[in-house]
Short mmCIF file of C-alpha atoms (C1' of nucleotides) in Angstrom, two decimals:
data_model
loop_
_atom_site.label_atom_id
_atom_site.label_comp_id
_atom_site.label_asym_id
_atom_site.label_seq_id
_atom_site.Cartn_x
_atom_site.Cartn_y
_atom_site.Cartn_z
CA MET A 813 -10.22 -4.35 46.24
CA SER A 814 -9.24 -4.52 49.92
CA ARG A 815 -9.22 -1.69 52.38
CA PRO A 816 -5.87 -0.51 53.70
CA PRO A 817 -5.03 -2.11 57.06
CA ALA A 818 -5.72 0.13 60.04
CA THR A 819 -2.40 1.15 61.53
CA ALA A 820 -2.05 0.99 65.30
CA ILE A 821 -0.78 4.52 65.60
CA ASP A 822 -2.83 7.57 64.91
CA THR A 823 -3.58 7.51 61.17
CA PRO A 824 -7.22 7.06 60.30
CA ALA A 825 -6.19 6.54 56.67
CA PHE A 826 -9.56 5.09 55.86
CA SER A 827 -10.01 5.33 52.14
CA PRO A 828 -13.36 4.32 50.74
CA LEU A 829 -13.43 1.99 47.79
CA TYR A 830 -14.69 4.57 45.34
CA LEU A 831 -11.70 6.80 46.10
CA GLN A 832 -9.35 3.91 45.38
CA ILE A 833 -11.16 3.37 42.08
CA LYS A 834 -10.93 7.07 41.38
CA GLY A 835 -7.18 6.81 41.89
CA LEU A 836 -6.94 3.90 39.48
CA ILE A 837 -8.86 5.79 36.80
CA LEU A 838 -6.66 8.84 37.41
CA GLN A 839 -3.63 6.62 36.83
CA GLY A 840 -5.04 5.64 33.46
CA LEU A 841 -5.44 9.31 32.59
CA GLN A 842 -1.93 10.26 33.72
CA SER A 843 -0.31 7.31 32.01
CA GLY A 844 -1.97 8.19 28.74
CA GLU A 845 -3.95 4.97 28.55
CA TRP A 846 -6.92 7.19 27.76
CA LYS A 847 -6.07 10.40 25.93
CA PRO A 848 -7.97 13.72 25.83
CA GLY A 849 -11.11 13.39 23.75
CA GLU A 850 -11.13 9.58 23.86
CA LEU A 851 -13.86 7.30 25.15
CA ILE A 852 -13.08 5.40 28.33
CA PRO A 853 -14.57 1.95 29.08
CA SER A 854 -18.20 1.80 30.17
CA GLU A 855 -19.12 1.79 33.83
CA MET A 856 -19.96 -1.92 33.64
CA GLU A 857 -16.62 -2.75 32.07
CA LEU A 858 -14.69 -0.79 34.68
CA ALA A 859 -16.78 -2.37 37.43
CA ALA A 860 -15.84 -5.82 36.10
CA ARG A 861 -12.17 -4.90 35.73
CA PHE A 862 -11.91 -3.53 39.26
CA ARG A 863 -14.26 -6.13 40.77
CA VAL A 864 -16.65 -3.64 42.29
CA SER A 865 -20.26 -2.75 41.66
CA GLN A 866 -21.33 -0.30 38.98
CA GLY A 867 -22.44 2.14 41.67
CA THR A 868 -18.95 2.39 43.09
CA VAL A 869 -17.41 3.10 39.69
CA ARG A 870 -20.19 5.60 39.13
CA LYS A 871 -19.30 7.54 42.26
CA ALA A 872 -15.63 7.62 41.27
CA ILE A 873 -16.48 8.91 37.79
CA ASP A 874 -18.91 11.43 39.30
CA GLU A 875 -16.07 13.04 41.22
CA LEU A 876 -13.73 13.06 38.22
CA ALA A 877 -16.49 14.59 36.09
CA GLY A 878 -17.03 17.20 38.80
CA GLU A 879 -13.34 18.12 38.55
CA ASN A 880 -13.69 18.44 34.77
CA LEU A 881 -11.32 15.55 34.10
CA LEU A 882 -14.04 13.42 32.51
CA MET A 883 -17.16 14.29 30.53
CA ARG A 884 -20.26 12.10 30.62
CA ARG A 885 -22.61 11.93 27.67
CA GLN A 886 -25.80 10.02 28.15
CA GLY A 887 -26.25 7.26 25.62
CA LYS A 888 -22.70 7.58 24.32
CA GLY A 889 -20.27 7.03 27.15
CA THR A 890 -17.68 8.80 29.27
CA PHE A 891 -14.92 10.82 27.59
CA VAL A 892 -11.64 12.31 28.69
CA SER A 893 -12.01 16.09 28.84
CA THR A 894 -10.09 18.26 26.42
CA HIS A 895 -9.57 21.97 25.93
CA ALA A 896 -10.37 21.40 22.24
CA GLU A 897 -14.11 20.92 22.81
CA ARG A 898 -16.22 23.75 21.51
CA GLN A 899 -18.28 23.92 24.66
CA VAL A 900 -15.44 24.45 27.11
CA GLN A 901 -12.95 26.31 24.93
CA TYR A 902 -10.99 29.02 26.68
CA ARG A 903 -12.23 27.67 29.98
CA PHE A 904 -9.49 29.50 31.89
CA LEU A 905 -9.96 32.85 30.16
CA ARG A 906 -12.07 35.11 32.33
CA LEU A 907 -11.71 38.34 30.35
CA ARG A 908 -15.00 39.36 28.78
CA PRO A 909 -15.98 42.29 26.58
CA ASP A 910 -18.06 44.90 28.41
CA GLU A 911 -21.78 44.90 27.75
CA GLY A 912 -22.89 46.95 24.81
CA SER A 913 -19.87 46.10 22.70
CA GLU A 914 -20.55 43.28 20.30
CA GLN A 915 -17.49 41.09 20.22
CA ALA A 916 -16.73 37.55 19.26
CA GLU A 917 -15.77 34.92 21.83
CA GLY A 918 -12.14 33.97 22.24
CA PRO A 919 -9.04 35.73 20.95
CA ALA A 920 -9.49 36.53 17.30
CA GLN A 921 -5.81 37.15 16.76
CA ARG A 922 -2.57 35.91 18.30
CA GLN A 923 0.64 37.77 17.66
CA ILE A 924 3.74 35.98 18.91
CA ILE A 925 6.40 38.49 19.93
CA GLU A 926 8.98 35.86 20.75
CA CYS A 927 9.39 32.20 21.63
CA ARG A 928 12.72 30.83 22.77
CA ARG A 929 14.47 28.44 25.06
CA LEU A 930 16.27 29.95 28.07
CA ARG A 931 17.32 29.22 31.65
CA ALA A 932 14.90 29.53 34.52
CA SER A 933 15.25 32.47 36.88
CA ALA A 934 14.87 31.72 40.56
CA GLU A 935 11.33 32.98 40.45
CA VAL A 936 10.26 30.98 37.41
CA ALA A 937 12.00 27.89 38.78
CA ARG A 938 10.11 28.13 42.05
CA ALA A 939 6.75 28.49 40.30
CA LEU A 940 7.41 25.44 38.10
CA SER A 941 9.11 23.30 40.77
CA LEU A 942 12.36 23.36 38.80
CA ARG A 943 15.88 24.37 39.78
CA THR A 944 17.29 27.77 38.92
CA GLY A 945 19.05 27.49 35.58
CA ASP A 946 16.98 24.58 34.28
CA ALA A 947 15.85 24.90 30.69
CA VAL A 948 12.47 26.55 30.13
CA MET A 949 10.55 27.71 27.10
CA HIS A 950 9.46 31.29 27.12
CA ALA A 951 6.92 32.94 24.88
CA ARG A 952 5.51 36.42 24.73
CA ARG A 953 2.39 37.26 22.78
CA VAL A 954 -0.41 39.72 22.29
CA LEU A 955 -4.00 38.56 22.08
CA SER A 956 -6.53 40.74 20.32
CA PHE A 957 -10.31 40.80 20.41
CA ALA A 958 -11.88 42.27 17.29
CA LYS A 959 -8.47 43.50 16.15
CA THR A 960 -7.95 45.49 19.36
CA PRO A 961 -4.99 44.31 21.47
CA ALA A 962 -6.35 43.29 24.88
CA ILE A 963 -3.84 40.94 26.51
CA LEU A 964 -0.06 40.89 26.71
CA GLU A 965 1.14 37.54 27.97
CA ASP A 966 4.43 35.97 29.03
CA ILE A 967 4.41 32.19 29.24
CA TRP A 968 7.03 29.92 30.81
CA LEU A 969 6.96 26.15 30.35
CA PRO A 970 9.25 23.36 31.57
CA GLY A 971 11.87 22.88 28.86
CA GLN A 972 11.89 19.11 29.09
CA ALA A 973 8.20 18.56 28.42
CA PHE A 974 7.87 21.33 25.84
CA LYS A 975 10.99 20.72 23.78
CA GLY A 976 10.33 21.77 20.21
CA LEU A 977 7.74 24.47 20.83
CA THR A 978 8.01 27.13 18.14
CA ALA A 979 6.55 30.55 17.43
CA GLU A 980 5.13 29.16 14.20
CA ARG A 981 3.19 26.45 16.05
CA MET A 982 1.94 28.91 18.65
CA SER A 983 0.59 31.30 16.06
CA GLY A 984 -0.48 28.76 13.47
CA TYR A 985 -2.58 26.44 15.65
CA ASN A 986 -6.28 27.02 15.23
CA GLY A 987 -7.82 26.78 18.70
CA PRO A 988 -6.93 27.22 22.34
CA THR A 989 -3.23 27.03 23.17
CA TYR A 990 -4.02 24.49 25.88
CA ALA A 991 -5.55 22.23 23.22
CA MET A 992 -2.31 22.49 21.24
CA PHE A 993 -0.38 21.50 24.37
CA GLU A 994 -2.52 18.35 24.58
CA GLU A 995 -1.99 17.45 20.94
CA ASP A 996 1.69 18.21 20.59
CA PHE A 997 3.07 17.53 24.05
CA GLY A 998 0.52 15.31 25.76
CA VAL A 999 0.17 17.81 28.57
CA ARG A 1000 -3.33 18.48 29.83
CA MET A 1001 -3.91 21.49 32.08
CA VAL A 1002 -6.42 20.58 34.71
CA ARG A 1003 -6.52 23.43 37.19
CA ALA A 1004 -4.97 26.84 37.69
CA ASP A 1005 -4.37 29.38 40.43
CA GLU A 1006 -4.37 33.09 39.67
CA LYS A 1007 -3.19 36.15 41.56
CA LEU A 1008 -4.64 39.46 40.37
CA ARG A 1009 -3.27 42.94 40.87
CA ALA A 1010 -3.82 46.40 39.43
CA VAL A 1011 -0.60 47.75 37.93
CA THR A 1012 0.77 50.55 35.83
CA PRO A 1013 2.38 49.34 32.60
CA ASN A 1014 5.89 50.30 31.65
CA GLU A 1015 6.59 51.93 28.30
CA GLU A 1016 7.22 48.72 26.39
CA GLN A 1017 4.06 47.09 27.72
CA ALA A 1018 1.96 50.14 26.89
CA ARG A 1019 3.41 50.22 23.40
CA LEU A 1020 2.70 46.57 22.73
CA LEU A 1021 -0.91 47.01 23.82
CA GLY A 1022 -1.30 50.29 21.99
CA ILE A 1023 -2.37 52.29 25.02
CA SER A 1024 -1.07 55.27 26.96
CA GLY A 1025 1.22 54.63 29.90
CA CYS A 1026 -1.26 55.93 32.42
CA THR A 1027 -3.97 53.37 31.69
CA PRO A 1028 -3.90 50.95 34.65
CA LEU A 1029 -3.88 47.28 33.70
CA LEU A 1030 -4.98 44.09 35.40
CA SER A 1031 -1.99 41.85 36.12
CA VAL A 1032 -2.89 38.15 36.16
CA GLU A 1033 -0.26 35.70 37.35
CA ARG A 1034 -1.33 32.15 36.68
CA ILE A 1035 0.16 28.79 37.58
CA ALA A 1036 -1.50 25.95 35.67
CA TYR A 1037 -1.32 22.35 36.86
CA THR A 1038 -1.60 18.95 35.16
CA TYR A 1039 -2.80 15.79 36.81
CA ASN A 1040 -1.55 15.31 40.34
CA ASP A 1041 -1.06 19.02 41.00
CA VAL A 1042 2.17 19.17 39.02
CA PRO A 1043 2.77 22.77 37.90
CA MET A 1044 3.37 22.94 34.15
CA GLU A 1045 2.96 26.58 33.22
CA LEU A 1046 3.62 30.01 34.59
CA ARG A 1047 1.78 32.77 32.81
CA ARG A 1048 1.89 36.49 33.44
CA GLY A 1049 -0.82 38.43 31.68
CA LEU A 1050 -1.60 42.11 31.44
CA TYR A 1051 -5.27 42.62 30.66
CA ARG A 1052 -6.88 45.78 29.33
CA THR A 1053 -9.91 46.54 31.47
CA ASP A 1054 -11.12 49.75 29.89
CA THR A 1055 -13.05 47.83 27.26
CA HIS A 1056 -13.18 44.46 28.97
CA HIS A 1057 -13.54 43.06 32.47
CA TYR A 1058 -12.45 39.99 34.39
CA ARG A 1059 -15.48 37.91 35.32
CA ASN A 1060 -15.68 35.74 38.40
CA THR A 1061 -18.38 33.78 40.17
CA LEU A 1062 -18.29 33.14 43.90
CA ASN A 1063 -20.05 30.15 45.38
CA MET B 464 -44.13 12.12 44.00
CA SER B 465 -45.39 11.96 40.43
CA ARG B 466 -43.55 13.00 37.32
CA PRO B 467 -44.91 15.95 35.34
CA PRO B 468 -47.11 14.83 32.45
CA ALA B 469 -45.34 14.79 29.10
CA THR B 470 -46.75 17.58 26.98
CA ALA B 471 -47.56 16.83 23.39
CA ILE B 472 -45.59 19.75 22.04
CA ASP B 473 -41.87 19.96 22.18
CA THR B 474 -40.96 20.26 25.90
CA PRO B 475 -38.98 17.37 27.27
CA ALA B 476 -39.46 18.84 30.79
CA PHE B 477 -38.46 15.58 32.38
CA SER B 478 -37.53 16.31 35.96
CA PRO B 479 -36.05 13.45 37.96
CA LEU B 480 -37.45 12.76 41.40
CA TYR B 481 -34.36 13.94 43.25
CA LEU B 482 -34.58 17.36 41.60
CA GLN B 483 -38.17 17.68 42.71
CA ILE B 484 -37.08 16.77 46.25
CA LYS B 485 -34.27 19.31 45.98
CA GLY B 486 -36.84 21.93 45.07
CA LEU B 487 -38.96 21.02 48.09
CA ILE B 488 -35.97 21.30 50.43
CA LEU B 489 -35.06 24.61 48.82
CA GLN B 490 -38.58 25.84 49.56
CA GLY B 491 -38.04 25.01 53.21
CA LEU B 492 -34.85 27.06 53.16
CA GLN B 493 -36.42 30.03 51.41
CA SER B 494 -39.53 30.03 53.59
CA GLY B 495 -37.40 30.07 56.70
CA GLU B 496 -38.66 26.69 57.95
CA TRP B 497 -34.98 25.88 58.54
CA LYS B 498 -32.80 28.88 59.36
CA PRO B 499 -29.05 29.34 58.85
CA GLY B 500 -27.10 27.24 61.34
CA GLU B 501 -30.05 25.00 62.16
CA LEU B 502 -30.28 21.22 61.85
CA ILE B 503 -32.64 19.92 59.18
CA PRO B 504 -34.47 16.59 59.51
CA SER B 505 -32.47 13.41 58.94
CA GLU B 506 -32.35 11.76 55.55
CA MET B 507 -34.67 9.00 56.75
CA GLU B 508 -37.21 11.52 58.07
CA LEU B 509 -37.20 13.48 54.83
CA ALA B 510 -37.47 10.26 52.85
CA ALA B 511 -40.56 9.33 54.86
CA ARG B 512 -42.06 12.80 54.55
CA PHE B 513 -41.61 12.91 50.78
CA ARG B 514 -42.39 9.19 50.25
CA VAL B 515 -39.13 8.41 48.48
CA SER B 516 -36.10 6.28 49.32
CA GLN B 517 -33.22 7.56 51.41
CA GLY B 518 -30.97 7.44 48.35
CA THR B 519 -33.13 9.92 46.48
CA VAL B 520 -33.11 12.38 49.38
CA ARG B 521 -29.37 11.84 49.65
CA LYS B 522 -28.81 12.86 46.05
CA ALA B 523 -30.90 15.99 46.51
CA ILE B 524 -28.96 16.93 49.64
CA ASP B 525 -25.68 16.15 47.86
CA GLU B 526 -26.42 18.81 45.27
CA LEU B 527 -27.49 21.37 47.85
CA ALA B 528 -24.34 20.67 49.86
CA GLY B 529 -22.31 21.07 46.68
CA GLU B 530 -23.84 24.53 46.23
CA ASN B 531 -22.93 25.38 49.83
CA LEU B 532 -26.55 25.72 50.87
CA LEU B 533 -26.31 22.78 53.26
CA MET B 534 -23.47 21.35 55.34
CA ARG B 535 -23.28 17.66 56.19
CA ARG B 536 -21.59 16.49 59.37
CA GLN B 537 -21.18 12.77 59.78
CA GLY B 538 -22.73 11.47 62.96
CA LYS B 539 -24.52 14.74 63.67
CA GLY B 540 -26.78 15.60 60.81
CA THR B 541 -27.27 18.10 58.00
CA PHE B 542 -27.21 21.83 58.78
CA VAL B 543 -28.22 24.96 56.93
CA SER B 544 -25.07 26.81 55.90
CA THR B 545 -24.29 30.17 57.42
CA HIS B 546 -21.67 32.86 56.90
CA ALA B 547 -21.17 32.82 60.69
CA GLU B 548 -19.31 29.50 60.69
CA ARG B 549 -15.65 29.78 61.53
CA GLN B 550 -14.64 27.51 58.69
CA VAL B 551 -16.27 29.42 55.87
CA GLN B 552 -16.09 32.97 57.18
CA TYR B 553 -15.41 35.64 54.60
CA ARG B 554 -16.11 33.05 51.92
CA PHE B 555 -16.61 35.75 49.30
CA LEU B 556 -13.51 37.78 50.18
CA ARG B 557 -10.72 36.90 47.78
CA LEU B 558 -8.17 39.52 48.83
CA ARG B 559 -5.16 37.94 50.52
CA PRO B 560 -2.01 39.41 52.01
CA ASP B 561 1.07 38.84 49.87
CA GLU B 562 3.43 36.10 50.96
CA GLY B 563 6.08 37.14 53.41
CA SER B 564 3.84 39.53 55.28
CA GLU B 565 2.34 37.98 58.37
CA GLN B 566 -1.24 39.14 58.59
CA ALA B 567 -4.35 37.91 60.32
CA GLU B 568 -7.30 36.54 58.37
CA GLY B 569 -10.31 38.72 57.76
CA PRO B 570 -10.68 42.45 58.22
CA ALA B 571 -9.32 43.47 61.57
CA GLN B 572 -11.09 46.82 61.48
CA ARG B 573 -14.21 48.24 59.93
CA GLN B 574 -14.69 51.97 59.67
CA ILE B 575 -18.13 53.04 58.55
CA ILE B 576 -17.95 56.29 56.60
CA GLU B 577 -21.68 56.56 56.15
CA CYS B 578 -24.89 54.57 56.17
CA ARG B 579 -28.16 56.06 55.01
CA ARG B 580 -31.36 55.50 53.19
CA LEU B 581 -31.67 57.00 49.72
CA ARG B 582 -33.30 56.52 46.34
CA ALA B 583 -31.94 54.09 43.78
CA SER B 584 -30.15 55.47 40.76
CA ALA B 585 -30.95 53.83 37.45
CA GLU B 586 -27.76 51.82 37.68
CA VAL B 587 -28.31 50.59 41.22
CA ALA B 588 -31.94 49.82 40.45
CA ARG B 589 -30.99 47.69 37.49
CA ALA B 590 -28.45 45.71 39.48
CA LEU B 591 -30.94 44.99 42.27
CA SER B 592 -33.98 44.43 40.02
CA LEU B 593 -35.70 47.48 41.50
CA ARG B 594 -37.18 50.57 39.89
CA THR B 595 -35.32 53.84 39.70
CA GLY B 596 -36.21 55.89 42.75
CA ASP B 597 -37.05 52.93 44.99
CA ALA B 598 -35.65 53.11 48.50
CA VAL B 599 -32.23 51.56 49.04
CA MET B 600 -29.77 51.49 51.92
CA HIS B 601 -26.30 52.71 51.10
CA ALA B 602 -23.18 52.25 53.19
CA ARG B 603 -19.59 53.21 52.62
CA ARG B 604 -16.78 51.75 54.68
CA VAL B 605 -13.07 51.12 54.87
CA LEU B 606 -11.74 47.70 55.80
CA SER B 607 -8.27 47.44 57.26
CA PHE B 608 -5.92 44.51 57.62
CA ALA B 609 -3.44 44.91 60.46
CA LYS B 610 -4.42 48.56 60.83
CA THR B 611 -3.60 49.30 57.18
CA PRO B 612 -6.59 50.39 55.07
CA ALA B 613 -6.96 47.93 52.22
CA ILE B 614 -10.53 48.10 50.93
CA LEU B 615 -12.93 50.97 50.30
CA GLU B 616 -16.43 49.65 49.76
CA ASP B 617 -19.80 51.03 48.73
CA ILE B 618 -22.76 48.79 49.46
CA TRP B 619 -26.33 49.11 48.21
CA LEU B 620 -29.16 47.00 49.59
CA PRO B 621 -32.91 46.87 48.83
CA GLY B 622 -34.53 49.31 51.24
CA GLN B 623 -37.50 47.10 51.94
CA ALA B 624 -35.58 44.06 53.18
CA PHE B 625 -32.91 46.04 55.01
CA LYS B 626 -35.06 48.63 56.77
CA GLY B 627 -33.40 49.63 60.02
CA LEU B 628 -29.79 49.01 59.07
CA THR B 629 -27.56 51.44 60.96
CA ALA B 630 -23.91 52.44 60.96
CA GLU B 631 -23.71 51.33 64.58
CA ARG B 632 -24.86 47.83 63.73
CA MET B 633 -22.49 47.59 60.76
CA SER B 634 -19.47 48.58 62.81
CA GLY B 635 -20.49 46.93 66.06
CA TYR B 636 -21.25 43.43 64.80
CA ASN B 637 -18.47 40.98 65.52
CA GLY B 638 -18.14 38.78 62.44
CA PRO B 639 -18.80 38.83 58.71
CA THR B 640 -21.31 41.38 57.51
CA TYR B 641 -23.15 38.62 55.64
CA ALA B 642 -23.62 36.79 58.95
CA MET B 643 -25.18 39.95 60.38
CA PHE B 644 -27.52 40.10 57.39
CA GLU B 645 -28.68 36.57 58.23
CA GLU B 646 -29.24 37.37 61.90
CA ASP B 647 -30.88 40.76 61.59
CA PHE B 648 -32.70 40.58 58.27
CA GLY B 649 -33.06 36.89 57.50
CA VAL B 650 -31.24 37.35 54.20
CA ARG B 651 -28.73 34.69 53.27
CA MET B 652 -26.30 35.44 50.42
CA VAL B 653 -25.78 32.29 48.42
CA ARG B 654 -23.80 33.23 45.35
CA ALA B 655 -22.17 36.30 43.84
CA ASP B 656 -20.89 37.55 40.50
CA GLU B 657 -17.92 39.88 40.30
CA LYS B 658 -16.50 42.10 37.58
CA LEU B 659 -12.90 43.16 38.07
CA ARG B 660 -11.08 46.12 36.59
CA ALA B 661 -7.87 48.05 37.16
CA VAL B 662 -8.62 51.70 37.88
CA THR B 663 -7.00 54.90 39.04
CA PRO B 664 -8.57 56.26 42.24
CA ASN B 665 -9.87 59.79 42.49
CA GLU B 666 -8.61 62.12 45.22
CA GLU B 667 -11.25 61.24 47.79
CA GLN B 668 -10.75 57.51 47.29
CA ALA B 669 -6.98 57.82 47.59
CA ARG B 670 -7.37 59.86 50.76
CA LEU B 671 -9.71 57.35 52.38
CA LEU B 672 -7.27 54.54 51.65
CA GLY B 673 -4.25 56.60 52.65
CA ILE B 674 -2.40 56.16 49.36
CA SER B 675 -1.13 58.40 46.62
CA GLY B 676 -3.37 59.07 43.67
CA CYS B 677 -1.14 57.27 41.22
CA THR B 678 -1.40 53.85 42.88
CA PRO B 679 -3.68 51.79 40.64
CA LEU B 680 -6.45 49.92 42.46
CA LEU B 681 -8.47 46.82 41.74
CA SER B 682 -12.12 47.67 41.24
CA VAL B 683 -14.46 44.83 42.22
CA GLU B 684 -18.15 45.15 41.37
CA ARG B 685 -20.16 42.44 43.03
CA ILE B 686 -23.80 41.44 42.82
CA ALA B 687 -24.76 38.99 45.56
CA TYR B 688 -27.80 36.75 45.30
CA THR B 689 -30.06 34.99 47.81
CA TYR B 690 -31.98 31.81 47.14
CA ASN B 691 -33.58 31.64 43.73
CA ASP B 692 -31.06 34.00 42.11
CA VAL B 693 -32.70 37.08 43.58
CA PRO B 694 -30.12 39.91 43.68
CA MET B 695 -29.91 41.40 47.19
CA GLU B 696 -26.72 43.42 47.22
CA LEU B 697 -24.62 45.59 44.95
CA ARG B 698 -21.12 46.19 46.22
CA ARG B 699 -18.37 48.27 44.66
CA GLY B 700 -14.97 47.72 46.22
CA LEU B 701 -11.59 49.29 45.62
CA TYR B 702 -8.84 46.91 46.68
CA ARG B 703 -5.23 47.81 47.39
CA THR B 704 -3.05 45.37 45.51
CA ASP B 705 0.40 46.67 46.40
CA THR B 706 0.42 44.69 49.64
CA HIS B 707 -2.34 42.23 48.84
CA HIS B 708 -3.63 40.28 45.86
CA TYR B 709 -6.92 38.87 44.65
CA ARG B 710 -6.77 35.08 44.63
CA ASN B 711 -8.75 32.92 42.25
CA THR B 712 -8.82 29.24 41.36
CA LEU B 713 -9.83 28.02 37.93
CA ASN B 714 -11.25 24.56 37.48
"C1'" DC C 259 -26.00 2.45 73.25
"C1'" DA C 260 -28.92 4.71 69.40
"C1'" DG C 261 -28.93 7.94 65.68
"C1'" DT C 262 -26.69 10.25 62.01
"C1'" DG C 263 -24.42 10.52 57.57
"C1'" DG C 264 -21.17 7.54 54.41
"C1'" DT C 265 -20.25 3.45 51.65
"C1'" DC C 266 -21.39 -0.59 48.93
"C1'" DT C 267 -24.22 -3.75 46.63
"C1'" DA C 268 -27.72 -5.75 43.34
"C1'" DG C 269 -31.37 -5.20 40.56
"C1'" DA C 270 -34.95 -2.72 38.01
"C1'" DC C 271 -36.29 0.57 34.89
"C1'" DC C 272 -35.81 5.17 32.13
"C1'" DA C 273 -33.74 8.42 28.64
"C1'" DC C 274 -30.72 8.84 24.98
"C1'" DA C 275 -27.69 7.68 20.87
"C1'" DC C 276 -26.53 4.83 17.23
"C1'" DT C 277 -27.35 1.34 13.92
"C1'" DG D 1055 -32.60 -3.43 19.21
"C1'" DT D 1056 -28.45 -2.86 21.85
"C1'" DG D 1057 -25.55 -0.39 24.73
"C1'" DT D 1058 -24.62 3.71 27.22
"C1'" DG D 1059 -25.25 6.74 31.20
"C1'" DG D 1060 -29.20 8.34 34.61
"C1'" DT D 1061 -32.57 7.36 38.19
"C1'" DC D 1062 -34.66 4.85 41.92
"C1'" DT D 1063 -35.10 1.40 45.32
"C1'" DA D 1064 -34.09 -1.65 49.41
"C1'" DG D 1065 -31.07 -3.47 52.41
"C1'" DA D 1066 -26.62 -4.16 54.66
"C1'" DC D 1067 -22.85 -2.54 56.97
"C1'" DC D 1068 -19.22 1.17 58.38
"C1'" DA D 1069 -17.64 5.52 60.71
"C1'" DC D 1070 -18.61 9.21 63.62
"C1'" DT D 1071 -21.11 11.71 67.48
"C1'" DG D 1072 -23.11 12.12 71.77
"C1'" DC D 1073 -25.70 10.20 75.50
#
DNA sequence: CAGTGGTCTAGACCACACT
DNA sequence: GTGTGGTCTAGACCACTGC
């Protein structure tokens, strides 16, 4: 493992060894060499493969674990993270029932309103780094907590990667939708950006959520990314916040 | 630095050396031995003081830096974090102007509506771990971006720690309010939890923000904590989200 | 130049899981 | 017991800052 040559002009471009190793491990994750839930080689093995010390591999894995791409388990090994794990299920869902109300974790019910292939609008195309008119999958659904509708969601996905997505699969899969994306399409969502706004629902939206039109809703626009900051999902959610709230922690 | 004795019953209670060191450094921060913005001793010095290797101190500092309690600067040293730093100013403010509109960072204007000492309601007391009726400071203010009112905020602070807070100081201080809290009261906010909801403003709220009563607003209830998870501020904000949005990143 | 944090190594030992 | 990740050490050298 050699350092990159220092260029004469300007660029510092100094990349420590452990970051190069981190990149190599990332490649293995992107390429599918190690799939979500699988065990990756031990630190010693990776150190031997890359011809560096265990400590250097360790630092690379530390960073990847910090970004939730890998999961370390003492005595067992290091695993590729997955949305299917019990412990981190619904990691991206910040809506929580208000205190006092006893409610189960995670959406108890998913009702798929529609799921079809269509052409990307300019807006959707921009969010997904596609061109206007490219094929995209679109789904609309209602998520309920304890039988009460709480979220109305529109989801857009790149048509190429998500060819074959059906309403049946979306409603039938038992577990987080992002876990289904891993299983069926080999797409792992790694990070997401959200923009929140308070909005007034239109008639159709109010009807689907079973509320009056004057209840304000929390609009959550999310772009989810796979490895390498490639956007793979646009999601527009309307959250009921009269019985629930959106929880956030600032560090 | 000795490990805690293993108790016969149950408790694993194994605490690695670097966590003990981290606790000792934290004590120095809480006690005010090193104040916000100041330089703490070098890794080698701390290693000598605590009779451990540099690597152990390094790991302790790594964690504290990861929690934004310390800031490392290569070649210079390790500093106690502060809300006064240019780079991390308004770290807890997630409201951003929508794209397209050119607006400056941070509130351009602060208008203090009121600032007085009063007795804690049951609700406020619970949030701040006080007893109902204890003295608290309360302030109400409007924050404007580019001369447009965007945030109406109510702030409650423990009366004991914030004795002497005045409207003049709140409006006159040039910089983040949390930086002023550090300077004047020695209270550093380290972490915060927020609960978000979409709400309809009442008449007074709409008037103060200069909007019509049917514009839904984003309600942000924040509890901010100092070292050791001690709650030191309750803040209720109403954010305009027709020209701005609340930005969040999910990992 | 000296002093700081940042990287890298090699080796020892500990805690944990499985067999 | 064996193999995994987790901790701790000691020493070397690199990159950055400021004198």
